[in-house]
């Protein structure tokens, strides 16, 4: 069982930056692939980024490539999402999620554990 708690969301102006954190419980955090998803009002949950357990592999949605960076600290059971050059269209609730394998990381249905989400609002 893994419990995930996101933090770091807030209100920021367009062009600004935020860093989201996701704290995970459990002693086997390094075994899990971690992903970030987001969901805007009236829209489906969409993939943002994913990182393998050993940080060797990462994957990003085209909409955030070059602006967002996913990373993790297995010693602290934390995964991060550094978001730069934020745009109003990045406004959403951001969720972290965990799954056992680095396969199909872009599909939310494959993740076993989810956090409650943190709101990110980007003003124009």
N, CA, C and O atoms as a GROMACS GRO file, in nm:
protein
  496
    1UNK      N    1   0.084  -0.119   0.000
    1UNK     CA    2   0.000   0.000   0.000
    1UNK      C    3   0.088   0.125   0.000
    1UNK      O    4   0.185   0.133   0.076
    2UNK      N    5   0.055   0.219  -0.084
    2UNK     CA    6   0.129   0.344  -0.094
    2UNK      C    7   0.031   0.459  -0.077
    2UNK      O    8  -0.075   0.461  -0.140
    3UNK      N    9   0.066   0.552   0.006
    3UNK     CA   10  -0.012   0.675   0.020
    3UNK      C   11   0.068   0.791  -0.035
    3UNK      O   12   0.187   0.803  -0.010
    4UNK      N   13   0.000   0.876  -0.109
    4UNK     CA   14   0.065   0.987  -0.178
    4UNK      C   15   0.000   1.119  -0.136
    4UNK      O   16  -0.123   1.129  -0.129
    5UNK      N   17   0.083   1.218  -0.107
    5UNK     CA   18   0.033   1.350  -0.067
    5UNK      C   19   0.108   1.456  -0.146
    5UNK      O   20   0.230   1.469  -0.134
    6UNK      N   21   0.034   1.532  -0.227
    6UNK     CA   22   0.093   1.638  -0.306
    6UNK      C   23   0.094   1.770  -0.228
    6UNK      O   24   0.012   1.792  -0.139
    7UNK      N   25   0.188   1.854  -0.265
    7UNK     CA   26   0.195   1.989  -0.209
    7UNK      C   27   0.266   2.079  -0.308
    7UNK      O   28   0.327   2.032  -0.404
    8UNK      N   29   0.258   2.210  -0.284
    8UNK     CA   30   0.331   2.305  -0.365
    8UNK      C   31   0.249   2.381  -0.467
    8UNK      O   32   0.300   2.469  -0.536
    9UNK      N   33   0.121   2.348  -0.477
    9UNK     CA   34   0.038   2.421  -0.571
    9UNK      C   35   0.011   2.563  -0.524
    9UNK      O   36   0.044   2.600  -0.411
   10UNK      N   37  -0.050   2.641  -0.611
   10UNK     CA   38  -0.082   2.779  -0.575
   10UNK      C   39  -0.117   2.862  -0.695
   10UNK      O   40  -0.142   2.810  -0.804
   11UNK      N   41  -0.119   2.992  -0.673
   11UNK     CA   42  -0.150   3.088  -0.778
   11UNK      C   43  -0.022   3.155  -0.824
   11UNK      O   44   0.056   3.204  -0.742
   12UNK      N   45   0.000   3.157  -0.954
   12UNK     CA   46   0.121   3.217  -1.009
   12UNK      C   47   0.086   3.288  -1.139
   12UNK      O   48  -0.008   3.249  -1.208
   13UNK      N   49   0.161   3.392  -1.171
   13UNK     CA   50   0.138   3.464  -1.296
   13UNK      C   51   0.201   3.387  -1.413
   13UNK      O   52   0.295   3.310  -1.395
   14UNK      N   53   0.147   3.409  -1.530
   14UNK     CA   54   0.202   3.348  -1.649
   14UNK      C   55   0.351   3.382  -1.661
   14UNK      O   56   0.392   3.495  -1.637
   15UNK      N   57   0.429   3.280  -1.698
   15UNK     CA   58   0.574   3.298  -1.706
   15UNK      C   59   0.646   3.261  -1.578
   15UNK      O   60   0.769   3.251  -1.576
   16UNK      N   61   0.571   3.241  -1.472
   16UNK     CA   62   0.632   3.207  -1.343
   16UNK      C   63   0.660   3.060  -1.328
   16UNK      O   64   0.643   2.981  -1.421
   17UNK      N   65   0.704   3.023  -1.208
   17UNK     CA   66   0.744   2.885  -1.180
   17UNK      C   67   0.681   2.836  -1.050
   17UNK      O   68   0.650   2.914  -0.960
   18UNK      N   69   0.663   2.706  -1.044
   18UNK     CA   70   0.621   2.638  -0.922
   18UNK      C   71   0.691   2.503  -0.917
   18UNK      O   72   0.724   2.445  -1.020
   19UNK      N   73   0.712   2.454  -0.796
   19UNK     CA   74   0.762   2.318  -0.781
   19UNK      C   75   0.662   2.239  -0.696
   19UNK      O   76   0.636   2.272  -0.581
   20UNK      N   77   0.609   2.136  -0.755
   20UNK     CA   78   0.520   2.046  -0.682
   20UNK      C   79   0.600   1.933  -0.621
   20UNK      O   80   0.700   1.887  -0.677
   21UNK      N   81   0.556   1.889  -0.505
   21UNK     CA   82   0.616   1.775  -0.439
   21UNK      C   83   0.510   1.670  -0.412
   21UNK      O   84   0.392   1.702  -0.395
   22UNK      N   85   0.553   1.548  -0.409
   22UNK     CA   86   0.463   1.437  -0.376
   22UNK      C   87   0.538   1.347  -0.277
   22UNK      O   88   0.641   1.288  -0.310
   23UNK      N   89   0.484   1.338  -0.157
   23UNK     CA   90   0.544   1.254  -0.053
   23UNK      C   91   0.475   1.119  -0.051
   23UNK      O   92   0.352   1.110  -0.049
   24UNK      N   93   0.555   1.014  -0.051
   24UNK     CA   94   0.501   0.878  -0.055
   24UNK      C   95   0.533   0.804   0.074
   24UNK      O   96   0.641   0.818   0.130
   25UNK      N   97   0.439   0.726   0.118
   25UNK     CA   98   0.463   0.638   0.233
   25UNK      C   99   0.517   0.505   0.182
   25UNK      O  100   0.513   0.478   0.062
   26UNK      N  101   0.566   0.423   0.272
   26UNK     CA  102   0.609   0.290   0.231
   26UNK      C  103   0.759   0.279   0.216
   26UNK      O  104   0.827   0.377   0.188
   27UNK      N  105   0.811   0.157   0.235
   27UNK     CA  106   0.954   0.135   0.232
   27UNK      C  107   1.006   0.095   0.094
   27UNK      O  108   1.127   0.081   0.077
   28UNK      N  109   0.918   0.078  -0.004
   28UNK     CA  110   0.961   0.031  -0.135
   28UNK      C  111   0.936   0.136  -0.242
   28UNK      O  112   0.906   0.103  -0.356
   29UNK      N  113   0.949   0.262  -0.204
   29UNK     CA  114   0.920   0.371  -0.296
   29UNK      C  115   1.001   0.359  -0.424
   29UNK      O  116   0.950   0.386  -0.532
   30UNK      N  117   1.126   0.319  -0.412
   30UNK     CA  118   1.214   0.314  -0.529
   30UNK      C  119   1.169   0.209  -0.631
   30UNK      O  120   1.216   0.210  -0.745
   31UNK      N  121   1.081   0.121  -0.592
   31UNK     CA  122   1.031   0.020  -0.686
   31UNK      C  123   0.923   0.073  -0.779
   31UNK      O  124   0.890   0.010  -0.879
   32UNK      N  125   0.869   0.188  -0.746
   32UNK     CA  126   0.753   0.238  -0.819
   32UNK      C  127   0.790   0.340  -0.925
   32UNK      O  128   0.874   0.428  -0.904
   33UNK      N  129   0.728   0.326  -1.039
   33UNK     CA  130   0.724   0.433  -1.138
   33UNK      C  131   0.626   0.538  -1.088
   33UNK      O  132   0.517   0.506  -1.041
   34UNK      N  133   0.667   0.664  -1.099
   34UNK     CA  134   0.583   0.774  -1.051
   34UNK      C  135   0.542   0.861  -1.168
   34UNK      O  136   0.620   0.886  -1.261
   35UNK      N  137   0.419   0.907  -1.163
   35UNK     CA  138   0.368   0.992  -1.269
   35UNK      C  139   0.298   1.114  -1.213
   35UNK      O  140   0.249   1.113  -1.100
   36UNK      N  141   0.294   1.219  -1.292
   36UNK     CA  142   0.214   1.338  -1.264
   36UNK      C  143   0.108   1.350  -1.373
   36UNK      O  144   0.136   1.338  -1.493
   37UNK      N  145  -0.014   1.374  -1.330
   37UNK     CA  146  -0.126   1.399  -1.419
   37UNK      C  147  -0.192   1.530  -1.378
   37UNK      O  148  -0.165   1.582  -1.269
   38UNK      N  149  -0.276   1.582  -1.464
   38UNK     CA  150  -0.352   1.701  -1.429
   38UNK      C  151  -0.492   1.693  -1.488
   38UNK      O  152  -0.516   1.624  -1.587
   39UNK      N  153  -0.582   1.766  -1.424
   39UNK     CA  154  -0.720   1.768  -1.470
   39UNK      C  155  -0.777   1.907  -1.452
   39UNK      O  156  -0.786   1.959  -1.341
   40UNK      N  157  -0.814   1.967  -1.564
   40UNK     CA  158  -0.877   2.098  -1.564
   40UNK      C  159  -1.029   2.079  -1.558
   40UNK      O  160  -1.080   1.973  -1.595
   41UNK      N  161  -1.101   2.182  -1.513
   41UNK     CA  162  -1.248   2.170  -1.505
   41UNK      C  163  -1.310   2.133  -1.639
   41UNK      O  164  -1.280   2.196  -1.741
   42UNK      N  165  -1.395   2.032  -1.639
   42UNK     CA  166  -1.464   1.992  -1.759
   42UNK      C  167  -1.381   1.911  -1.857
   42UNK      O  168  -1.427   1.879  -1.967
   43UNK      N  169  -1.259   1.877  -1.817
   43UNK     CA  170  -1.172   1.801  -1.906
   43UNK      C  171  -1.130   1.670  -1.841
   43UNK      O  172  -1.141   1.653  -1.720
   44UNK      N  173  -1.083   1.579  -1.924
   44UNK     CA  174  -1.036   1.452  -1.872
   44UNK      C  175  -0.898   1.468  -1.809
   44UNK      O  176  -0.824   1.562  -1.839
   45UNK      N  177  -0.866   1.374  -1.721
   45UNK     CA  178  -0.733   1.374  -1.661
   45UNK      C  179  -0.630   1.343  -1.770
   45UNK      O  180  -0.648   1.251  -1.849
   46UNK      N  181  -0.522   1.422  -1.772
   46UNK     CA  182  -0.423   1.404  -1.876
   46UNK      C  183  -0.284   1.385  -1.817
   46UNK      O  184  -0.251   1.436  -1.710
   47UNK      N  185  -0.204   1.311  -1.891
   47UNK     CA  186  -0.066   1.281  -1.851
   47UNK      C  187   0.020   1.406  -1.861
   47UNK      O  188   0.006   1.487  -1.953
   48UNK      N  189   0.111   1.420  -1.763
   48UNK     CA  190   0.206   1.531  -1.765
   48UNK      C  191   0.348   1.477  -1.777
   48UNK      O  192   0.421   1.514  -1.869
   49UNK      N  193   0.388   1.389  -1.684
   49UNK     CA  194   0.525   1.338  -1.683
   49UNK      C  195   0.532   1.211  -1.601
   49UNK      O  196   0.446   1.184  -1.517
   50UNK      N  197   0.637   1.132  -1.627
   50UNK     CA  198   0.659   1.010  -1.550
   50UNK      C  199   0.808   0.986  -1.535
   50UNK      O  200   0.888   1.034  -1.615
   51UNK      N  201   0.844   0.911  -1.431
   51UNK     CA  202   0.984   0.881  -1.404
   51UNK      C  203   0.993   0.739  -1.349
   51UNK      O  204   0.911   0.697  -1.268
   52UNK      N  205   1.093   0.666  -1.394
   52UNK     CA  206   1.111   0.530  -1.348
   52UNK      C  207   1.168   0.529  -1.206
   52UNK      O  208   1.213   0.631  -1.154
   53UNK      N  209   1.166   0.412  -1.145
   53UNK     CA  210   1.210   0.399  -1.007
   53UNK      C  211   1.354   0.441  -0.984
   53UNK      O  212   1.387   0.495  -0.878
   54UNK      N  213   1.440   0.415  -1.083
   54UNK     CA  214   1.583   0.449  -1.070
   54UNK      C  215   1.618   0.581  -1.138
   54UNK      O  216   1.736   0.615  -1.150
   55UNK      N  217   1.516   0.654  -1.182
   55UNK     CA  218   1.531   0.786  -1.246
   55UNK      C  219   1.598   0.783  -1.383
   55UNK      O  220   1.626   0.888  -1.440
   56UNK      N  221   1.623   0.665  -1.435
   56UNK     CA  222   1.691   0.658  -1.566
   56UNK      C  223   1.597   0.699  -1.678
   56UNK      O  224   1.639   0.764  -1.774
   57UNK      N  225   1.472   0.663  -1.666
   57UNK     CA  226   1.376   0.693  -1.773
   57UNK      C  227   1.278   0.800  -1.729
   57UNK      O  228   1.226   0.798  -1.617
   58UNK      N  229   1.253   0.895  -1.819
   58UNK     CA  230   1.150   0.996  -1.797
   58UNK      C  231   1.070   1.012  -1.926
   58UNK      O  232   1.116   0.979  -2.034
   59UNK      N  233   0.949   1.063  -1.910
   59UNK     CA  234   0.862   1.084  -2.025
   59UNK      C  235   0.776   1.206  -1.997
   59UNK      O  236   0.736   1.229  -1.883
   60UNK      N  237   0.750   1.284  -2.100
   60UNK     CA  238   0.674   1.408  -2.084
   60UNK      C  239   0.567   1.420  -2.192
   60UNK      O  240   0.584   1.374  -2.304
   61UNK      N  241   0.458   1.483  -2.154
   61UNK     CA  242   0.360   1.523  -2.254
   61UNK      C  243   0.421   1.632  -2.342
   61UNK      O  244   0.501   1.713  -2.297
   62UNK      N  245   0.382   1.632  -2.468
   62UNK     CA  246   0.436   1.732  -2.561
   62UNK      C  247   0.409   1.873  -2.513
   62UNK      O  248   0.490   1.964  -2.535
   63UNK      N  249   0.297   1.893  -2.448
   63UNK     CA  250   0.258   2.027  -2.405
   63UNK      C  251   0.347   2.085  -2.296
   63UNK      O  252   0.345   2.206  -2.273
   64UNK      N  253   0.426   2.001  -2.228
   64UNK     CA  254   0.509   2.050  -2.119
   64UNK      C  255   0.658   2.028  -2.144
   64UNK      O  256   0.740   2.072  -2.063
   65UNK      N  257   0.694   1.962  -2.251
   65UNK     CA  258   0.836   1.937  -2.280
   65UNK      C  259   0.913   2.067  -2.287
   65UNK      O  260   0.870   2.165  -2.349
   66UNK      N  261   1.029   2.067  -2.223
   66UNK     CA  262   1.113   2.186  -2.221
   66UNK      C  263   1.075   2.287  -2.114
   66UNK      O  264   1.149   2.382  -2.090
   67UNK      N  265   0.960   2.269  -2.050
   67UNK     CA  266   0.917   2.362  -1.945
   67UNK      C  267   0.909   2.293  -1.808
   67UNK      O  268   0.939   2.355  -1.706
   68UNK      N  269   0.869   2.168  -1.807
   68UNK     CA  270   0.853   2.093  -1.682
   68UNK      C  271   0.964   1.988  -1.669
   68UNK      O  272   1.012   1.934  -1.769
   69UNK      N  273   1.003   1.960  -1.545
   69UNK     CA  274   1.102   1.857  -1.518
   69UNK      C  275   1.056   1.772  -1.400
   69UNK      O  276   1.023   1.824  -1.294
   70UNK      N  277   1.053   1.642  -1.422
   70UNK     CA  278   1.019   1.550  -1.314
   70UNK      C  279   1.148   1.492  -1.256
   70UNK      O  280   1.243   1.463  -1.329
   71UNK      N  281   1.150   1.475  -1.125
   71UNK     CA  282   1.265   1.416  -1.058
   71UNK      C  283   1.217   1.347  -0.931
   71UNK      O  284   1.102   1.361  -0.890
   72UNK      N  285   1.308   1.272  -0.870
   72UNK     CA  286   1.270   1.203  -0.747
   72UNK      C  287   1.390   1.188  -0.655
   72UNK      O  288   1.504   1.190  -0.700
   73UNK      N  289   1.361   1.174  -0.528
   73UNK     CA  290   1.463   1.150  -0.426
   73UNK      C  291   1.417   1.026  -0.350
   73UNK      O  292   1.333   1.035  -0.261
   74UNK      N  293   1.473   0.912  -0.384
   74UNK     CA  294   1.426   0.787  -0.323
   74UNK      C  295   1.462   0.778  -0.175
   74UNK      O  296   1.395   0.709  -0.099
   75UNK      N  297   1.567   0.848  -0.135
   75UNK     CA  298   1.604   0.846   0.007
   75UNK      C  299   1.500   0.917   0.092
   75UNK      O  300   1.484   0.887   0.211
   76UNK      N  301   1.430   1.012   0.031
   76UNK     CA  302   1.330   1.090   0.105
   76UNK      C  303   1.186   1.052   0.065
   76UNK      O  304   1.090   1.111   0.116
   77UNK      N  305   1.171   0.956  -0.023
   77UNK     CA  306   1.038   0.916  -0.071
   77UNK      C  307   0.961   1.034  -0.130
   77UNK      O  308   0.843   1.054  -0.102
   78UNK      N  309   1.030   1.112  -0.212
   78UNK     CA  310   0.969   1.229  -0.273
   78UNK      C  311   0.985   1.227  -0.424
   78UNK      O  312   1.085   1.180  -0.478
   79UNK      N  313   0.884   1.278  -0.492
   79UNK     CA  314   0.892   1.303  -0.635
   79UNK      C  315   0.850   1.448  -0.657
   79UNK      O  316   0.761   1.500  -0.590
   80UNK      N  317   0.917   1.512  -0.752
   80UNK     CA  318   0.896   1.655  -0.776
   80UNK      C  319   0.851   1.679  -0.920
   80UNK      O  320   0.876   1.599  -1.010
   81UNK      N  321   0.785   1.791  -0.937
   81UNK     CA  322   0.756   1.841  -1.070
   81UNK      C  323   0.790   1.989  -1.071
   81UNK      O  324   0.717   2.072  -1.017
   82UNK      N  325   0.902   2.022  -1.133
   82UNK     CA  326   0.943   2.162  -1.149
   82UNK      C  327   0.875   2.216  -1.273
   82UNK      O  328   0.892   2.164  -1.383
   83UNK      N  329   0.798   2.322  -1.255
   83UNK     CA  330   0.721   2.379  -1.366
   83UNK      C  331   0.768   2.522  -1.391
   83UNK      O  332   0.752   2.608  -1.305
   84UNK      N  333   0.823   2.545  -1.507
   84UNK     CA  334   0.871   2.678  -1.546
   84UNK      C  335   0.791   2.730  -1.664
   84UNK      O  336   0.721   2.655  -1.732
   85UNK      N  337   0.802   2.859  -1.687
   85UNK     CA  338   0.733   2.923  -1.800
   85UNK      C  339   0.585   2.883  -1.804
   85UNK      O  340   0.533   2.843  -1.908
   86UNK      N  341   0.522   2.894  -1.691
   86UNK     CA  342   0.383   2.849  -1.681
   86UNK      C  343   0.290   2.934  -1.766
   86UNK      O  344   0.311   3.054  -1.786
   87UNK      N  345   0.188   2.867  -1.817
   87UNK     CA  346   0.089   2.930  -1.904
   87UNK      C  347  -0.050   2.914  -1.841
   87UNK      O  348  -0.071   2.823  -1.761
   88UNK      N  349  -0.143   3.000  -1.875
   88UNK     CA  350  -0.279   2.985  -1.821
   88UNK      C  351  -0.339   2.848  -1.849
   88UNK      O  352  -0.418   2.797  -1.769
   89UNK      N  353  -0.303   2.789  -1.960
   89UNK     CA  354  -0.357   2.655  -1.993
   89UNK      C  355  -0.298   2.544  -1.908
   89UNK      O  356  -0.341   2.429  -1.918
   90UNK      N  357  -0.201   2.576  -1.824
   90UNK     CA  358  -0.149   2.478  -1.727
   90UNK      C  359  -0.236   2.471  -1.602
   90UNK      O  360  -0.215   2.386  -1.516
   91UNK      N  361  -0.331   2.560  -1.591
   91UNK     CA  362  -0.419   2.562  -1.475
   91UNK      C  363  -0.497   2.431  -1.465
   91UNK      O  364  -0.565   2.390  -1.559
   92UNK      N  365  -0.485   2.366  -1.350
   92UNK     CA  366  -0.550   2.236  -1.329
   92UNK      C  367  -0.522   2.189  -1.187
   92UNK      O  368  -0.442   2.249  -1.114
   93UNK      N  369  -0.588   2.082  -1.150
   93UNK     CA  370  -0.549   2.009  -1.030
   93UNK      C  371  -0.445   1.906  -1.074
   93UNK      O  372  -0.467   1.829  -1.168
   94UNK      N  373  -0.333   1.906  -1.005
   94UNK     CA  374  -0.223   1.816  -1.039
   94UNK      C  375  -0.219   1.700  -0.940
   94UNK      O  376  -0.226   1.719  -0.818
   95UNK      N  377  -0.208   1.580  -0.995
   95UNK     CA  378  -0.208   1.458  -0.915
   95UNK      C  379  -0.078   1.382  -0.936
   95UNK      O  380  -0.027   1.377  -1.048
   96UNK      N  381  -0.025   1.323  -0.831
   96UNK     CA  382   0.082   1.226  -0.850
   96UNK      C  383   0.023   1.087  -0.836
   96UNK      O  384  -0.079   1.067  -0.769
   97UNK      N  385   0.089   0.992  -0.898
   97UNK     CA  386   0.039   0.855  -0.902
   97UNK      C  387   0.156   0.758  -0.907
   97UNK      O  388   0.267   0.794  -0.948
   98UNK      N  389   0.130   0.635  -0.865
   98UNK     CA  390   0.235   0.533  -0.861
   98UNK      C  391   0.188   0.405  -0.927
   98UNK      O  392   0.071   0.366  -0.917
   99UNK      N  393   0.281   0.340  -0.996
   99UNK     CA  394   0.253   0.211  -1.057
   99UNK      C  395   0.376   0.124  -1.048
   99UNK      O  396   0.486   0.173  -1.019
  100UNK      N  397   0.359  -0.005  -1.074
  100UNK     CA  398   0.469  -0.099  -1.054
  100UNK      C  399   0.570  -0.102  -1.168
  100UNK      O  400   0.687  -0.130  -1.143
  101UNK      N  401   0.528  -0.074  -1.290
  101UNK     CA  402   0.618  -0.092  -1.404
  101UNK      C  403   0.620   0.032  -1.492
  101UNK      O  404   0.522   0.106  -1.500
  102UNK      N  405   0.733   0.053  -1.558
  102UNK     CA  406   0.747   0.168  -1.648
  102UNK      C  407   0.696   0.126  -1.786
  102UNK      O  408   0.772   0.120  -1.883
  103UNK      N  409   0.568   0.098  -1.792
  103UNK     CA  410   0.502   0.060  -1.916
  103UNK      C  411   0.370   0.137  -1.924
  103UNK      O  412   0.297   0.146  -1.826
  104UNK      N  413   0.343   0.192  -2.041
  104UNK     CA  414   0.217   0.264  -2.056
  104UNK      C  415   0.201   0.377  -1.957
  104UNK      O  416   0.094   0.398  -1.901
  105UNK      N  417   0.310   0.450  -1.935
  105UNK     CA  418   0.308   0.551  -1.827
  105UNK      C  419   0.213   0.666  -1.854
  105UNK      O  420   0.178   0.740  -1.762
  106UNK      N  421   0.171   0.683  -1.979
  106UNK     CA  422   0.084   0.795  -2.013
  106UNK      C  423  -0.063   0.770  -1.988
  106UNK      O  424  -0.145   0.860  -2.007
  107UNK      N  425  -0.098   0.651  -1.947
  107UNK     CA  426  -0.238   0.615  -1.930
  107UNK      C  427  -0.275   0.610  -1.782
  107UNK      O  428  -0.218   0.530  -1.708
  108UNK      N  429  -0.368   0.692  -1.739
  108UNK     CA  430  -0.400   0.697  -1.596
  108UNK      C  431  -0.456   0.566  -1.542
  108UNK      O  432  -0.441   0.536  -1.424
  109UNK      N  433  -0.520   0.487  -1.628
  109UNK     CA  434  -0.579   0.363  -1.582
  109UNK      C  435  -0.481   0.261  -1.530
  109UNK      O  436  -0.519   0.169  -1.458
  110UNK      N  437  -0.353   0.276  -1.567
  110UNK     CA  438  -0.254   0.178  -1.525
  110UNK      C  439  -0.190   0.204  -1.390
  110UNK      O  440  -0.110   0.124  -1.343
  111UNK      N  441  -0.227   0.315  -1.329
  111UNK     CA  442  -0.167   0.350  -1.200
  111UNK      C  443  -0.250   0.293  -1.086
  111UNK      O  444  -0.373   0.291  -1.091
  112UNK      N  445  -0.180   0.248  -0.984
  112UNK     CA  446  -0.246   0.180  -0.873
  112UNK      C  447  -0.279   0.273  -0.757
  112UNK      O  448  -0.375   0.250  -0.684
  113UNK      N  449  -0.202   0.378  -0.741
  113UNK     CA  450  -0.219   0.468  -0.626
  113UNK      C  451  -0.220   0.612  -0.674
  113UNK      O  452  -0.148   0.649  -0.766
  114UNK      N  453  -0.303   0.692  -0.608
  114UNK     CA  454  -0.320   0.832  -0.643
  114UNK      C  455  -0.323   0.919  -0.519
  114UNK      O  456  -0.370   0.879  -0.413
  115UNK      N  457  -0.271   1.040  -0.535
  115UNK     CA  458  -0.285   1.139  -0.430
  115UNK      C  459  -0.416   1.215  -0.446
  115UNK      O  460  -0.494   1.188  -0.537
  116UNK      N  461  -0.438   1.309  -0.356
  116UNK     CA  462  -0.562   1.387  -0.355
  116UNK      C  463  -0.556   1.506  -0.450
  116UNK      O  464  -0.660   1.562  -0.484
  117UNK      N  465  -0.440   1.544  -0.492
  117UNK     CA  466  -0.427   1.653  -0.587
  117UNK      C  467  -0.394   1.786  -0.521
  117UNK      O  468  -0.424   1.809  -0.404
  118UNK      N  469  -0.332   1.874  -0.599
  118UNK     CA  470  -0.301   2.010  -0.555
  118UNK      C  471  -0.334   2.105  -0.669
  118UNK      O  472  -0.303   2.078  -0.785
  119UNK      N  473  -0.398   2.216  -0.635
  119UNK     CA  474  -0.445   2.310  -0.737
  119UNK      C  475  -0.332   2.401  -0.783
  119UNK      O  476  -0.260   2.459  -0.702
  120UNK      N  477  -0.319   2.413  -0.913
  120UNK     CA  478  -0.227   2.509  -0.974
  120UNK      C  479  -0.311   2.603  -1.060
  120UNK      O  480  -0.385   2.559  -1.149
  121UNK      N  481  -0.299   2.732  -1.034
  121UNK     CA  482  -0.372   2.832  -1.110
  121UNK      C  483  -0.272   2.932  -1.167
  121UNK      O  484  -0.195   2.992  -1.093
  122UNK      N  485  -0.275   2.949  -1.298
  122UNK     CA  486  -0.185   3.041  -1.366
  122UNK      C  487  -0.268   3.155  -1.424
  122UNK      O  488  -0.354   3.134  -1.509
  123UNK      N  489  -0.241   3.276  -1.377
  123UNK     CA  490  -0.316   3.392  -1.424
  123UNK      C  491  -0.244   3.456  -1.542
  123UNK      O  492  -0.122   3.452  -1.553
  124UNK      N  493  -0.324   3.515  -1.629
  124UNK     CA  494  -0.266   3.578  -1.749
  124UNK      C  495  -0.233   3.724  -1.724
  124UNK      O  496  -0.184   3.792  -1.814
   0.00000   0.00000   0.00000
